[in-house]
Steps between C-alpha positions, in 0.01 A plus 500: 500500500880492518516382139273788395724759664804335343363539147377852580847596620662353188258691272567829678875440478487441124289813445736700719805381307332575165394847609843579641680371192296733276598796717865468395455694177866608496623143469251431220611812311868419547445148370303626198759767417784248519308258278484756219880521502574128460591545135815694601644199684750276327739515204235579236295794620175610341473876469183691582331805352347737754238739365381820665120512486492879518761596242503182292880486513672167554835387631690174449635358826770238505538422871309479824646825630424694180141376508444617856665834420264559207187423701324773694455391863131475582529396864743485791612149404601613150709779648657261752595253226640779283720639776617152601612425144658843467712442808604157373580620148692797634757263651487180294338585161393136469284249687175702508315227314603240755402737783151560361437136415587379849304784658195377310568133568554554873193724514305197379673294767387745769144495363497119507617514859218739590247269337624218723452707813866585563544833678706790366755458776548133420522569126771761552692278740487195271589690183784679680637160591457393139696793357783434746509140380519622140772756570706240683461263203605781265814566702589131490453493122709807419826468308767744614812605317798691629534851359871446431424196285259664254669540164395733219577280202368161397843338526527129569535475876435159647242623746309714252473249219469180702226635722314690229309651787412154632504382856655158470682361803832502317470868411398587852800324649736677261342835583530425871876444459540825305323700770711373791667839534175669601471626855157348570390163367144442378438266794583776746276742316216250506553442871469873560182508297346214690579663834309814398139570575253322277206733567381763256345831591201617300534863402167670436632735234493522124880522503649173615837490669797363313683226686835366395492132422729255669691306239595138538658269244820402327707729281559459128712661229310631199554729207272798459388361165376181665326689779331728247398203288337336800314821589393600149165315515483484119588869459841418353544811285433759771701298754797513263459878496502505881820292507660733246406802713661335802816422303528865385476609861760249613752628243481846656482378860836517675394261776491156337510296821127429472285478190211741549230655289407856601146526371475868597747587223294334228239688298281418204431692182183383322516578128191436290525436127809279478497120476573298811834391352628852575477447877840550659686616811732800490715676753386843613170685521277492191187717491239581236437859392183633341481746209518821699817387681681366193607845381638577845701176487653587162602838641667345807648175366848640435534682832608416854192567705416611849238280665246555778325213682148532642349217706134568431274685259601820326174687551359787702261297718735209578552418869714213626344220702603643836331835436173561684296814467386656832141410578240778508724763338375742235723710276390860442636699204525870445421443132199265488499496119824303468424156351674166553635499145673836547655375824634204305640730230677704762651185649611370157671830414674505837633144463611552138687815601670304780604226255640753255696675775651166604576405137301175520448324164353171619245418773444140611188445711331198656149633446338696220528862391204724432439589137576870548835419660603269216406760238695779670804275542492400133496865399816559701671177377466318833422129472263342758511121541212358706401178683844376601563284805668665794780244476582646156513849650724372778739351246521829308551685827803286580655539155428872442519648850141622492261492797137382460238742632127466565394837356655693213508812719761326719756488220829681550850499355603213732208286366596520132719227349720506190640265238177359354477425127213410270528270200265330257482134596383370162366654180151359445412712197512192275178373654174614348333579829551827682696398808614679810866594498722276721771711666791390716587709808854435621770652718795387291635243747403147596154467647311209652173625352357251252200546272296214356356606163166320456344518155192364330286588202189415703417767756318274747794257518740762636348497848519121508861508382598756762318309773678175412839672488461648847373168638807319365738774612363497853504120519869506410563788740334324795675171425844663506407706805365205702758252364215253490265319262184303561390194298221612267251343259276392788765312697509729804120515517474120496761474773296740713182302428671187629598672824152648549337162442747335735417747778127468430527122533686539828222725633234247400689221672543719806125562501415131469745396774394768749305414814132605519569757774720710272210621282640848438839374388335239278288762325802727449704218347211407271450861385873539441498185288210632291664839438837349410330275245321802355828695472658202323201493266565865413861424408385205290259728314790736432713221349220363285408848374859563392501165318167576332622842387797334331247402235563126491301349788140485610402562860431131564831391347698762692331404825574132437869568437539704817314246715711215361825680579385583852407138571841366398708760686657423836514825696755354743763421236495786251450869437333707230770421245403132511169581334491505119425824323130513422497816288696392193476546127257223420268251662730204446783645706255599774364147528827311488759767568716275714546232235529682171824626356323815392463601863873455557565758230234739626626801691390480859273780615578691819332784689612773736506405865417839651230578243309178562528531877369856505224426247371215716527704819317797354230279348417353839528835677255643248256215569533551876441873469187452289376217723535698820356814341196303382460337840552800726396801291250382240313227685579622851609162634707520818766229493477459878129425473531296180546170680155543658329604177430140405329416830124530558 
């Protein structure tokens, strides 16, 4: 009889676990969505065409973020993923592929835990411990350099050329001697980090909090060229453009105590019809003008202009983000026959009259202008330049004395700036195709504004080119801002896998050595061990996918290489830099990268510290949010009662 009830209880438990696991539809959808984006991971990305079933139009996407942006959200999860990536891209402009991959991999880990009967509370606790282990391993692997020691040129300094962005013991000792004048040593910083709280708070929001990372490691001296080379990730041409943009800024920057790269003063000008060899970086603001504005430019190009700056759209119905219409209010007119178009015409005439009274020749706006406004301005020889970043407006405000306004009706004499000139950047009439006119807007003096001219004769490649330029520019910007680099090409991930597996082994040993009376603690240790192993498996999938996407390795071969390196690594004696680079130029160097001379000549790959930390954090936060939403909202499981759900 007892045996019968035992088997009955086991059968009910298995059915309960299976039924519960199928209720977590959000995790399944997140995993499936992430799986479709695997081709964007790694040095050789495969682009995707997205077709609209209703209109038949298609778009070529070149990154994970662009793909999500071009998809219409069909459920709450799609919208959550979109807003998560938007928040990440808004700050970092890189790392979205890593974020989505790990969100999918760790969603699978949570699903595996549910299948094994692990509760939501235990899954969250174990995976929170796992991410803290990973972040601690990342901090230990980071390479830090002093801001005073970064040099612009590729001159032959002993530290820069001998290290070649390597982490040998000799280079580390030399860097330690050079950084003796610093106020706080890395050991003290690490001690402060270790004394801090190790617990993470789960924030049930689509916007995840940004936390500053604690940085721990030795300091090195590098040239910007070497840092850029390590961060280029096979995008050498666009990274060279980013370095050139930074060098133009540094020539006009009076404060040369620290090498910085102000990304807010960089803009792109995408010019279709020219070969890619024409890509270049120029000082100043370069914009493209269409046919109707070209005649206005030719009329104004020899004059000193008055400029007005509008932070928003130049249209009748534009309202800034803080504007809210009163609820339940109705507007009653004395003349019910007045239409919306006539109201717009009245507004356009009023604004044009105001511009003429102020003597404004040029309007720079961050949004777009309505068609009627552009036409009226062109008739009165007023040039409207649209879709500029606010940082560009801020730069013109400083150099011309103008004041940005939200609405054109706010303009006054104190808001108008002077001293702006227009000039033709380059005559492109020799090309057969009808091209937009590139025009330079300058204030006559030195400016830190830099424009990257991106050209291609293939329309669909322009978006990819612009995306790669911004990714490289932001990687360089974050590296110089953080004064830190992280070993790339799979080395940091393997180091984290080692630490996760080490902690999982410790939990298993703790479970086997525990006394029979401590059943609850034994189960917790066992569940923690399972979840840590599953998190490590997700990181291993990430490494192998990157290796597969390099185009030289099969899945079995990549998995074998990673497993072999993990088996031979001693986690107590090394850090991430001790691992060989797994994502190299061919299969031979990946298999025997430590022994071959080709590997010694290969440029070492590095990543951004802050970008990787935040991508991993947000990936796990996204999984937790979906997991708890599925458990508490969709399936109605109360976490307090969940421990009794498996009992008869």
